[in-house]
mmCIF file of C-alpha atoms and ligand atoms in Angstrom:
data_model
loop_
_atom_site.group_PDB
_atom_site.id
_atom_site.type_symbol
_atom_site.label_atom_id
_atom_site.label_comp_id
_atom_site.label_asym_id
_atom_site.label_seq_id
_atom_site.Cartn_x
_atom_site.Cartn_y
_atom_site.Cartn_z
ATOM 1 C CA MET A 1 31.296 79.814 -138.288
ATOM 2 C CA ASN A 2 31.213 83.231 -139.919
ATOM 3 C CA GLU A 3 34.729 84.534 -139.366
ATOM 4 C CA ASP A 4 33.548 88.062 -140.235
ATOM 5 C CA VAL A 5 32.093 88.467 -136.744
ATOM 6 C CA ASP A 6 34.333 90.861 -134.839
ATOM 7 C CA ILE A 7 34.486 90.135 -131.113
ATOM 8 C CA SER A 8 37.615 92.193 -130.483
ATOM 9 C CA VAL A 9 37.078 95.103 -128.105
ATOM 10 C CA ASP A 10 38.688 98.410 -127.321
ATOM 11 C CA PHE A 11 39.269 98.440 -123.561
ATOM 12 C CA ALA A 12 40.446 101.831 -122.288
ATOM 13 C CA GLY A 13 42.544 102.282 -125.432
ATOM 14 C CA ILE A 14 43.950 98.785 -125.800
ATOM 15 C CA ARG A 15 42.736 96.253 -128.342
ATOM 16 C CA LEU A 16 41.690 92.899 -126.898
ATOM 17 C CA ALA A 17 41.271 89.928 -129.285
ATOM 18 C CA ASN A 18 38.063 89.086 -127.417
ATOM 19 C CA PRO A 19 36.276 90.348 -124.291
ATOM 20 C CA VAL A 20 37.107 87.424 -121.970
ATOM 21 C CA PHE A 21 39.556 87.684 -119.038
ATOM 22 C CA THR A 22 40.296 85.356 -116.161
ATOM 23 C CA ALA A 23 39.600 86.951 -112.764
ATOM 24 C CA SER A 24 42.209 87.801 -110.156
ATOM 25 C CA GLY A 25 43.036 85.113 -107.626
ATOM 26 C CA THR A 26 41.480 82.248 -109.539
ATOM 27 C CA CYS A 27 44.240 81.478 -112.074
ATOM 28 C CA GLY A 28 47.410 82.369 -110.160
ATOM 29 C CA TYR A 29 50.031 83.879 -112.435
ATOM 30 C CA ALA A 30 48.958 82.091 -115.677
ATOM 31 C CA ASP A 31 51.375 79.128 -115.627
ATOM 32 C CA GLU A 32 48.822 77.276 -113.447
ATOM 33 C CA LEU A 33 46.354 77.329 -116.371
ATOM 34 C CA ALA A 34 48.752 75.974 -118.998
ATOM 35 C CA ASP A 35 47.844 72.302 -118.406
ATOM 36 C CA PHE A 36 44.204 72.989 -119.167
ATOM 37 C CA MET A 37 44.142 75.478 -122.031
ATOM 38 C CA ASP A 38 46.171 77.760 -124.262
ATOM 39 C CA VAL A 39 46.213 80.966 -122.221
ATOM 40 C CA ASN A 40 46.832 82.910 -125.447
ATOM 41 C CA GLN A 41 43.190 82.377 -126.378
ATOM 42 C CA LEU A 42 42.130 84.856 -123.676
ATOM 43 C CA GLY A 43 41.469 88.525 -124.308
ATOM 44 C CA GLY A 44 43.058 89.447 -120.988
ATOM 45 C CA PHE A 45 44.712 87.957 -117.931
ATOM 46 C CA ILE A 46 44.649 89.395 -114.393
ATOM 47 C CA THR A 47 47.179 88.170 -111.833
ATOM 48 C CA LYS A 48 46.445 87.193 -108.264
ATOM 49 C CA SER A 49 46.720 90.264 -105.991
ATOM 50 C CA ILE A 50 50.350 91.245 -105.459
ATOM 51 C CA THR A 51 51.498 92.978 -102.285
ATOM 52 C CA LEU A 52 54.877 94.554 -101.533
ATOM 53 C CA LYS A 53 55.927 91.719 -99.195
ATOM 54 C CA PRO A 54 54.945 88.035 -99.472
ATOM 55 C CA ARG A 55 51.824 87.097 -97.500
ATOM 56 C CA LYS A 56 50.847 83.712 -96.117
ATOM 57 C CA GLY A 57 47.186 84.715 -95.971
ATOM 58 C CA ASN A 58 44.626 83.569 -93.411
ATOM 59 C CA ALA A 59 44.516 80.321 -91.409
ATOM 60 C CA THR A 60 42.744 77.319 -92.918
ATOM 61 C CA PRO A 61 40.036 76.296 -93.635
ATOM 62 C CA ARG A 62 39.843 79.297 -95.931
ATOM 63 C CA ILE A 63 37.513 78.027 -98.636
ATOM 64 C CA VAL A 64 34.174 76.274 -98.433
ATOM 65 C CA GLU A 65 31.608 75.326 -101.049
ATOM 66 C CA THR A 66 28.127 76.815 -100.627
ATOM 67 C CA ASP A 67 24.892 76.514 -102.625
ATOM 68 C CA SER A 68 25.737 77.615 -106.190
ATOM 69 C CA GLY A 69 28.957 79.225 -105.050
ATOM 70 C CA MET A 70 31.857 79.272 -102.636
ATOM 71 C CA LEU A 71 33.193 81.296 -99.735
ATOM 72 C CA ASN A 72 36.855 82.205 -99.606
ATOM 73 C CA ALA A 73 38.952 83.968 -97.016
ATOM 74 C CA ILE A 74 42.366 83.520 -98.626
ATOM 75 C CA GLY A 75 43.518 86.864 -97.200
ATOM 76 C CA LEU A 76 45.698 87.986 -100.121
ATOM 77 C CA ALA A 77 48.220 85.135 -99.847
ATOM 78 C CA ASN A 78 50.836 85.825 -102.540
ATOM 79 C CA ILE A 79 54.529 85.558 -103.331
ATOM 80 C CA GLY A 80 55.231 89.277 -102.960
ATOM 81 C CA LEU A 81 56.562 91.816 -105.443
ATOM 82 C CA ASP A 82 60.226 90.700 -105.677
ATOM 83 C CA ALA A 83 59.417 87.032 -106.363
ATOM 84 C CA PHE A 84 56.682 88.107 -108.789
ATOM 85 C CA VAL A 85 59.166 90.157 -110.804
ATOM 86 C CA GLU A 86 61.798 87.437 -110.757
ATOM 87 C CA GLU A 87 59.720 84.300 -111.278
ATOM 88 C CA LYS A 88 56.398 85.248 -112.825
ATOM 89 C CA LEU A 89 56.974 88.285 -115.042
ATOM 90 C CA PRO A 90 59.128 86.260 -117.492
ATOM 91 C CA ILE A 91 56.147 83.901 -117.973
ATOM 92 C CA LEU A 92 53.673 86.747 -118.430
ATOM 93 C CA GLU A 93 56.008 88.453 -120.936
ATOM 94 C CA LYS A 94 55.449 85.588 -123.363
ATOM 95 C CA LEU A 95 51.644 85.879 -123.346
ATOM 96 C CA SER A 96 49.592 87.552 -126.051
ATOM 97 C CA PRO A 97 46.515 88.526 -123.942
ATOM 98 C CA ALA A 98 46.643 91.920 -122.234
ATOM 99 C CA VAL A 99 48.139 91.340 -118.777
ATOM 100 C CA PHE A 100 46.939 93.301 -115.756
ATOM 101 C CA VAL A 101 48.611 93.064 -112.372
ATOM 102 C CA ASN A 102 46.166 93.175 -109.492
ATOM 103 C CA ALA A 103 47.731 95.365 -106.793
ATOM 104 C CA ALA A 104 46.821 95.267 -103.102
ATOM 105 C CA GLY A 105 48.222 96.602 -99.862
ATOM 106 C CA LEU A 106 47.600 97.564 -96.286
ATOM 107 C CA THR A 107 48.436 101.236 -96.893
ATOM 108 C CA ILE A 108 48.215 103.597 -99.878
ATOM 109 C CA ASP A 109 52.026 103.775 -99.952
ATOM 110 C CA GLU A 110 52.188 100.017 -100.370
ATOM 111 C CA TYR A 111 49.827 100.058 -103.374
ATOM 112 C CA VAL A 112 51.871 102.880 -104.879
ATOM 113 C CA ALA A 113 55.156 101.024 -104.341
ATOM 114 C CA VAL A 114 53.861 97.908 -106.129
ATOM 115 C CA VAL A 115 52.604 99.899 -109.102
ATOM 116 C CA LYS A 116 55.716 102.119 -109.340
ATOM 117 C CA ARG A 117 58.003 99.093 -109.489
ATOM 118 C CA LEU A 118 56.022 97.540 -112.364
ATOM 119 C CA THR A 119 55.009 100.540 -114.419
ATOM 120 C CA GLY A 120 58.040 100.325 -116.734
ATOM 121 C CA GLU A 121 57.391 96.668 -117.600
ATOM 122 C CA LYS A 122 56.392 96.212 -121.248
ATOM 123 C CA ALA A 123 54.616 92.918 -120.523
ATOM 124 C CA ILE A 124 52.008 94.726 -118.442
ATOM 125 C CA SER A 125 49.102 96.638 -119.981
ATOM 126 C CA GLY A 126 47.975 97.991 -116.662
ATOM 127 C CA PHE A 127 46.854 97.443 -113.124
ATOM 128 C CA GLU A 128 43.711 96.368 -111.340
ATOM 129 C CA LEU A 129 43.422 98.094 -107.987
ATOM 130 C CA ASN A 130 41.971 95.740 -105.388
ATOM 131 C CA ILE A 131 40.219 98.050 -102.958
ATOM 132 C CA SER A 132 37.464 95.533 -102.332
ATOM 133 C CA CYS A 133 39.001 92.468 -100.658
ATOM 134 C CA PRO A 134 36.707 91.489 -97.751
ATOM 135 C CA ASN A 135 39.231 89.095 -96.172
ATOM 136 C CA VAL A 136 41.922 91.255 -94.568
ATOM 137 C CA ALA A 137 41.770 93.036 -91.223
ATOM 138 C CA LYS A 138 43.497 96.180 -92.542
ATOM 139 C CA GLY A 139 43.400 97.700 -96.042
ATOM 140 C CA GLY A 140 41.366 95.796 -98.643
ATOM 141 C CA ILE A 141 37.681 96.638 -98.606
ATOM 142 C CA SER A 142 38.195 99.510 -96.152
ATOM 143 C CA PHE A 143 39.704 101.529 -99.025
ATOM 144 C CA GLY A 144 36.765 100.846 -101.293
ATOM 145 C CA THR A 145 33.693 101.747 -99.280
ATOM 146 C CA GLU A 146 34.174 105.452 -98.678
ATOM 147 C CA PRO A 147 34.287 107.882 -101.657
ATOM 148 C CA THR A 148 37.032 110.205 -100.330
ATOM 149 C CA GLN A 149 39.318 107.228 -99.610
ATOM 150 C CA VAL A 150 38.556 105.799 -103.056
ATOM 151 C CA ALA A 151 39.485 109.118 -104.657
ATOM 152 C CA GLU A 152 42.693 109.395 -102.625
ATOM 153 C CA ILE A 153 44.001 105.917 -103.416
ATOM 154 C CA THR A 154 42.918 106.054 -107.080
ATOM 155 C CA SER A 155 44.661 109.349 -107.675
ATOM 156 C CA ALA A 156 47.869 108.252 -105.868
ATOM 157 C CA VAL A 157 48.046 105.000 -107.832
ATOM 158 C CA LYS A 158 47.140 106.651 -111.145
ATOM 159 C CA SER A 159 50.088 109.051 -110.724
ATOM 160 C CA ALA A 160 52.371 106.065 -110.117
ATOM 161 C CA ALA A 161 50.958 104.078 -113.054
ATOM 162 C CA GLY A 162 52.080 106.609 -115.682
ATOM 163 C CA GLU A 163 50.814 105.583 -119.122
ATOM 164 C CA LYS A 164 49.501 102.216 -117.939
ATOM 165 C CA ILE A 165 45.778 101.582 -117.643
ATOM 166 C CA LEU A 166 44.266 101.673 -114.169
ATOM 167 C CA ILE A 167 41.212 99.513 -113.493
ATOM 168 C CA VAL A 168 39.595 100.101 -110.094
ATOM 169 C CA LYS A 169 37.875 96.987 -108.700
ATOM 170 C CA LEU A 170 34.696 97.739 -106.783
ATOM 171 C CA SER A 171 32.984 95.976 -103.910
ATOM 172 C CA PRO A 172 29.281 95.111 -104.125
ATOM 173 C CA ALA A 173 29.028 95.638 -100.344
ATOM 174 C CA VAL A 174 28.279 99.376 -100.383
ATOM 175 C CA THR A 175 25.094 101.422 -100.092
ATOM 176 C CA ASP A 176 25.395 103.021 -103.533
ATOM 177 C CA ILE A 177 28.037 101.581 -105.853
ATOM 178 C CA SER A 178 27.624 104.469 -108.310
ATOM 179 C CA VAL A 179 28.927 106.952 -105.708
ATOM 180 C CA ILE A 180 32.092 104.834 -105.359
ATOM 181 C CA ALA A 181 32.380 104.382 -109.139
ATOM 182 C CA ARG A 182 32.046 108.147 -109.660
ATOM 183 C CA ALA A 183 34.768 108.840 -107.067
ATOM 184 C CA ALA A 184 37.140 106.436 -108.837
ATOM 185 C CA VAL A 185 36.427 107.857 -112.300
ATOM 186 C CA ASP A 186 36.782 111.483 -111.178
ATOM 187 C CA ALA A 187 40.133 110.598 -109.553
ATOM 188 C CA GLY A 188 41.543 109.128 -112.781
ATOM 189 C CA ALA A 189 40.417 105.490 -113.137
ATOM 190 C CA ASP A 190 40.597 104.388 -116.787
ATOM 191 C CA ALA A 191 38.227 101.464 -116.237
ATOM 192 C CA LEU A 192 36.135 99.849 -113.517
ATOM 193 C CA SER A 193 35.816 96.186 -112.643
ATOM 194 C CA LEU A 194 32.867 94.872 -110.688
ATOM 195 C CA VAL A 195 32.207 92.927 -108.609
ATOM 196 C CA ASN A 196 34.552 91.525 -106.002
ATOM 197 C CA THR A 197 33.139 88.903 -103.630
ATOM 198 C CA ILE A 198 30.263 89.629 -101.228
ATOM 199 C CA PRO A 199 31.035 89.382 -97.467
ATOM 200 C CA ALA A 200 29.302 86.260 -96.174
ATOM 201 C CA MET A 201 29.420 83.453 -93.606
ATOM 202 C CA ALA A 202 28.717 79.737 -93.217
ATOM 203 C CA ILE A 203 28.113 78.057 -89.832
ATOM 204 C CA ASP A 204 28.716 74.451 -88.767
ATOM 205 C CA ILE A 205 25.580 73.711 -86.726
ATOM 206 C CA GLU A 206 27.222 70.790 -84.855
ATOM 207 C CA THR A 207 30.004 72.931 -83.384
ATOM 208 C CA ARG A 208 28.104 76.243 -83.714
ATOM 209 C CA LYS A 209 31.307 77.684 -85.114
ATOM 210 C CA PRO A 210 31.899 79.479 -88.400
ATOM 211 C CA VAL A 211 33.180 77.054 -91.056
ATOM 212 C CA LEU A 212 36.000 79.392 -92.071
ATOM 213 C CA ALA A 213 38.870 79.998 -89.634
ATOM 214 C CA ASN A 214 38.573 83.694 -90.524
ATOM 215 C CA LYS A 215 34.862 83.465 -89.500
ATOM 216 C CA THR A 216 33.734 85.395 -92.592
ATOM 217 C CA GLY A 217 34.657 85.176 -96.256
ATOM 218 C CA GLY A 218 33.695 86.425 -99.702
ATOM 219 C CA LEU A 219 30.894 84.756 -101.649
ATOM 220 C CA SER A 220 31.497 84.119 -105.359
ATOM 221 C CA GLY A 221 30.166 81.935 -108.158
ATOM 222 C CA PRO A 222 26.734 81.604 -109.832
ATOM 223 C CA ALA A 223 24.955 82.576 -106.576
ATOM 224 C CA ILE A 224 26.086 86.203 -106.986
ATOM 225 C CA LYS A 225 25.531 86.599 -110.747
ATOM 226 C CA PRO A 226 22.153 88.412 -110.685
ATOM 227 C CA ILE A 227 23.538 90.884 -108.119
ATOM 228 C CA ALA A 228 26.623 91.507 -110.263
ATOM 229 C CA VAL A 229 24.580 91.968 -113.462
ATOM 230 C CA TYR A 230 22.352 94.477 -111.663
ATOM 231 C CA LEU A 231 25.330 96.445 -110.338
ATOM 232 C CA VAL A 232 27.096 96.488 -113.726
ATOM 233 C CA ASN A 233 23.925 97.839 -115.327
ATOM 234 C CA LYS A 234 23.538 100.460 -112.580
ATOM 235 C CA VAL A 235 27.141 101.689 -112.874
ATOM 236 C CA TYR A 236 26.902 101.643 -116.682
ATOM 237 C CA ASN A 237 23.764 103.813 -116.665
ATOM 238 C CA GLU A 238 24.741 106.165 -113.870
ATOM 239 C CA VAL A 239 28.504 106.627 -114.407
ATOM 240 C CA ALA A 240 30.322 104.676 -117.112
ATOM 241 C CA LYS A 241 28.221 105.349 -120.211
ATOM 242 C CA ASP A 242 28.516 109.140 -120.127
ATOM 243 C CA SER A 243 32.153 109.151 -118.998
ATOM 244 C CA GLU A 244 32.995 106.515 -121.667
ATOM 245 C CA ILE A 245 34.765 104.397 -119.056
ATOM 246 C CA PRO A 246 34.745 100.670 -119.866
ATOM 247 C CA ILE A 247 33.448 98.152 -117.337
ATOM 248 C CA LEU A 248 34.970 94.725 -116.768
ATOM 249 C CA GLY A 249 31.994 92.734 -115.509
ATOM 250 C CA LEU A 250 32.360 89.688 -113.290
ATOM 251 C CA GLY A 251 30.574 87.617 -110.695
ATOM 252 C CA GLY A 252 29.326 84.095 -111.336
ATOM 253 C CA ILE A 253 30.117 83.813 -115.052
ATOM 254 C CA ARG A 254 30.229 80.156 -116.105
ATOM 255 C CA THR A 255 28.891 80.121 -119.669
ATOM 256 C CA ALA A 256 28.764 82.296 -122.786
ATOM 257 C CA SER A 257 25.140 83.192 -121.934
ATOM 258 C CA ASP A 258 26.272 84.517 -118.562
ATOM 259 C CA ALA A 259 28.999 86.599 -120.238
ATOM 260 C CA ILE A 260 26.532 87.970 -122.798
ATOM 261 C CA GLU A 261 24.169 89.057 -119.986
ATOM 262 C CA PHE A 262 26.969 91.192 -118.521
ATOM 263 C CA ILE A 263 27.796 92.696 -121.941
ATOM 264 C CA ILE A 264 24.151 93.589 -122.602
ATOM 265 C CA ALA A 265 24.044 95.127 -119.099
ATOM 266 C CA GLY A 266 26.954 97.413 -120.043
ATOM 267 C CA ALA A 267 30.241 95.533 -119.630
ATOM 268 C CA SER A 268 32.813 96.009 -122.411
ATOM 269 C CA ALA A 269 34.612 92.875 -121.230
ATOM 270 C CA VAL A 270 34.033 90.109 -118.690
ATOM 271 C CA ALA A 271 36.141 88.052 -116.279
ATOM 272 C CA VAL A 272 35.654 84.455 -115.207
ATOM 273 C CA GLY A 273 36.631 83.496 -111.647
ATOM 274 C CA THR A 274 35.124 80.658 -109.615
ATOM 275 C CA ALA A 275 34.090 78.718 -112.754
ATOM 276 C CA ASN A 276 37.807 78.022 -113.364
ATOM 277 C CA PHE A 277 37.827 75.804 -110.253
ATOM 278 C CA ILE A 278 34.984 73.703 -111.662
ATOM 279 C CA GLU A 279 36.232 73.596 -115.254
ATOM 280 C CA PRO A 280 39.684 75.185 -115.698
ATOM 281 C CA GLY A 281 39.394 75.224 -119.501
ATOM 282 C CA CYS A 282 35.958 76.881 -119.625
ATOM 283 C CA THR A 283 37.063 80.265 -121.000
ATOM 284 C CA PRO A 284 37.780 79.158 -124.620
ATOM 285 C CA LYS A 285 34.245 77.680 -124.703
ATOM 286 C CA ILE A 286 32.843 80.987 -123.447
ATOM 287 C CA ILE A 287 34.725 82.869 -126.198
ATOM 288 C CA GLU A 288 33.404 80.474 -128.868
ATOM 289 C CA GLY A 289 29.884 80.750 -127.450
ATOM 290 C CA ILE A 290 29.981 84.553 -127.635
ATOM 291 C CA LYS A 291 31.032 84.290 -131.293
ATOM 292 C CA ARG A 292 28.234 81.809 -132.069
ATOM 293 C CA TYR A 293 25.673 84.101 -130.398
ATOM 294 C CA CYS A 294 26.839 87.026 -132.542
ATOM 295 C CA VAL A 295 26.529 84.910 -135.699
ATOM 296 C CA ARG A 296 23.044 83.707 -134.699
ATOM 297 C CA LYS A 297 21.893 87.252 -133.882
ATOM 298 C CA GLU A 298 23.610 88.726 -136.976
ATOM 299 C CA ILE A 299 25.756 90.994 -134.859
ATOM 300 C CA GLN A 300 28.775 92.019 -136.968
ATOM 301 C CA ASN A 301 30.665 93.719 -134.171
ATOM 302 C CA ILE A 302 30.349 92.970 -130.481
ATOM 303 C CA LYS A 303 30.327 96.723 -129.825
ATOM 304 C CA GLU A 304 26.653 96.649 -130.880
ATOM 305 C CA LEU A 305 25.918 94.446 -127.890
ATOM 306 C CA ILE A 306 27.583 96.508 -125.141
ATOM 307 C CA GLY A 307 24.942 98.225 -123.000
ATOM 308 C CA SER A 308 22.200 97.185 -125.456
ATOM 309 C CA LEU A 309 19.620 96.364 -122.763
ATOM 310 C CA GLU A 310 16.156 97.230 -124.136
HETATM 311 C C1 FMN B 1 39.656 81.740 -104.269
HETATM 312 C C2 FMN B 1 39.482 83.167 -104.705
HETATM 313 C C3 FMN B 1 40.548 84.053 -104.617
HETATM 314 C C4 FMN B 1 40.418 85.390 -105.016
HETATM 315 N N1 FMN B 1 41.490 86.223 -104.920
HETATM 316 C C5 FMN B 1 41.375 87.509 -105.344
HETATM 317 C C6 FMN B 1 42.494 88.383 -105.311
HETATM 318 O O1 FMN B 1 43.620 87.996 -104.948
HETATM 319 N N2 FMN B 1 42.302 89.676 -105.717
HETATM 320 C C7 FMN B 1 41.087 90.133 -106.165
HETATM 321 O O2 FMN B 1 40.981 91.314 -106.539
HETATM 322 N N3 FMN B 1 40.018 89.311 -106.235
HETATM 323 C C8 FMN B 1 40.118 88.024 -105.841
HETATM 324 N N4 FMN B 1 39.040 87.190 -105.913
HETATM 325 C C9 FMN B 1 37.740 87.705 -106.421
HETATM 326 C C10 FMN B 1 37.520 87.355 -107.893
HETATM 327 O O3 FMN B 1 38.507 87.930 -108.717
HETATM 328 C C11 FMN B 1 36.110 87.815 -108.354
HETATM 329 O O4 FMN B 1 36.008 89.221 -108.214
HETATM 330 C C12 FMN B 1 34.966 87.165 -107.575
HETATM 331 O O5 FMN B 1 35.274 85.841 -107.218
HETATM 332 C C13 FMN B 1 33.650 87.167 -108.372
HETATM 333 O O6 FMN B 1 33.769 86.471 -109.588
HETATM 334 P P1 FMN B 1 33.387 84.897 -109.752
HETATM 335 O O7 FMN B 1 32.025 84.722 -109.171
HETATM 336 O O8 FMN B 1 33.449 84.631 -111.230
HETATM 337 O O9 FMN B 1 34.412 84.133 -109.002
HETATM 338 C C14 FMN B 1 39.161 85.842 -105.525
HETATM 339 C C15 FMN B 1 38.091 84.951 -105.627
HETATM 340 C C16 FMN B 1 38.236 83.627 -105.240
HETATM 341 C C17 FMN B 1 37.048 82.698 -105.380
#
C-alpha cells in the first residue's frame, strides 16, 4: 500500500483522517460499536438523534427487512439530553474521530435547547440537524419539506451552535431537493447531509395490515443507493459546488465502491448506516478500499475525486 495517498478531507473547516462516518441512529452513541471495531479508525461519528426529553419511540414492530433494504419506524427513541450528557459524552470525549450530535425535536425551541446545552462541549465538532425523520407525528420531516421552515430552523439552530459546525440533514421525499438545500445554505448551514430514509410501507397480505405498528416507516439500505447518488449529484451541481458547502453523502453504502460513487457524485465525505446491522465492522474495510482505489487510480489526494463525475 502506498502510504503517500492522502484520504484525509477538509469538512467545513475541520480535518477528518478519512471521509467515512457512521450514520445517525445506526451505531447508538459509539460504545455499541466497540465490540466490533476500533471506532477511532472512523473519520467521523454521528450520534443517534437526541431530543430534550427521553423518548420511548413508536410501538413495535418498528423494523422490518425488505428487498435490498429495511423499513424502520423507530420514532426517535433516545435517552434524552440529560442522560446523554451524563452517560455518553464522557465516552465520546475519548474518541479521535470528529463527533457530531444529531439533534431532533418537536418544536424549533426544542432543537435550539439541545444545541445550546452542548455547544460548549469540546468533544463535539458540531451538530447534524435532523429535519427529515419520517417517523414522528409532529416535528421531524415536517420541518424539512418547506423552504421557509427550513430557513427558520436552520438560522435559529445556527445562532445557538456558535462556532460549531452545523450540518443540515435533508429528506429525499421532496419535489426539488435543491430548493431545500439552498434554503438551508442561505440560512447558515455549514454542510449538508443527504439522504435520510424514504417514506415507505410494507403490507402483510394475510392480515391485510401494515407490517409496522406505525403503518409507515423509512426505507434505507442498498435499495435507495441510486436515488441517494442522484440527489447528491443534483445538490452538488445546483447548490453545494458554487457555495463551497461540503456534502455528507449517505443512503445504501455497503462497500468502498458505493462510497466512491458518492464521492465522484460530489460528496466530500460519506456515512454508512444500515450496512452496520449486516456487518458492524464494515467501515474499516470501506476506508481501506477507498485507499486501494486511490492507489490503483494514481490519485494522490482524495480531493481530486470529489465531484469528478465526467
Ligand atoms: C434503524 C435506523 C435508525 C435511524 N435513526 C436515525 C436517527 O435517529 N436520526 C437520523 O437523522 N437518521 C436516522 N436514521 C437514518 C440514517 O442515518 C440514514 O440517513 C438512512 O438510513 C440512509 O442511510 P443507509 O441506507 O446507509 O442506512 C436511521 C436509520 C435506521 C435504519
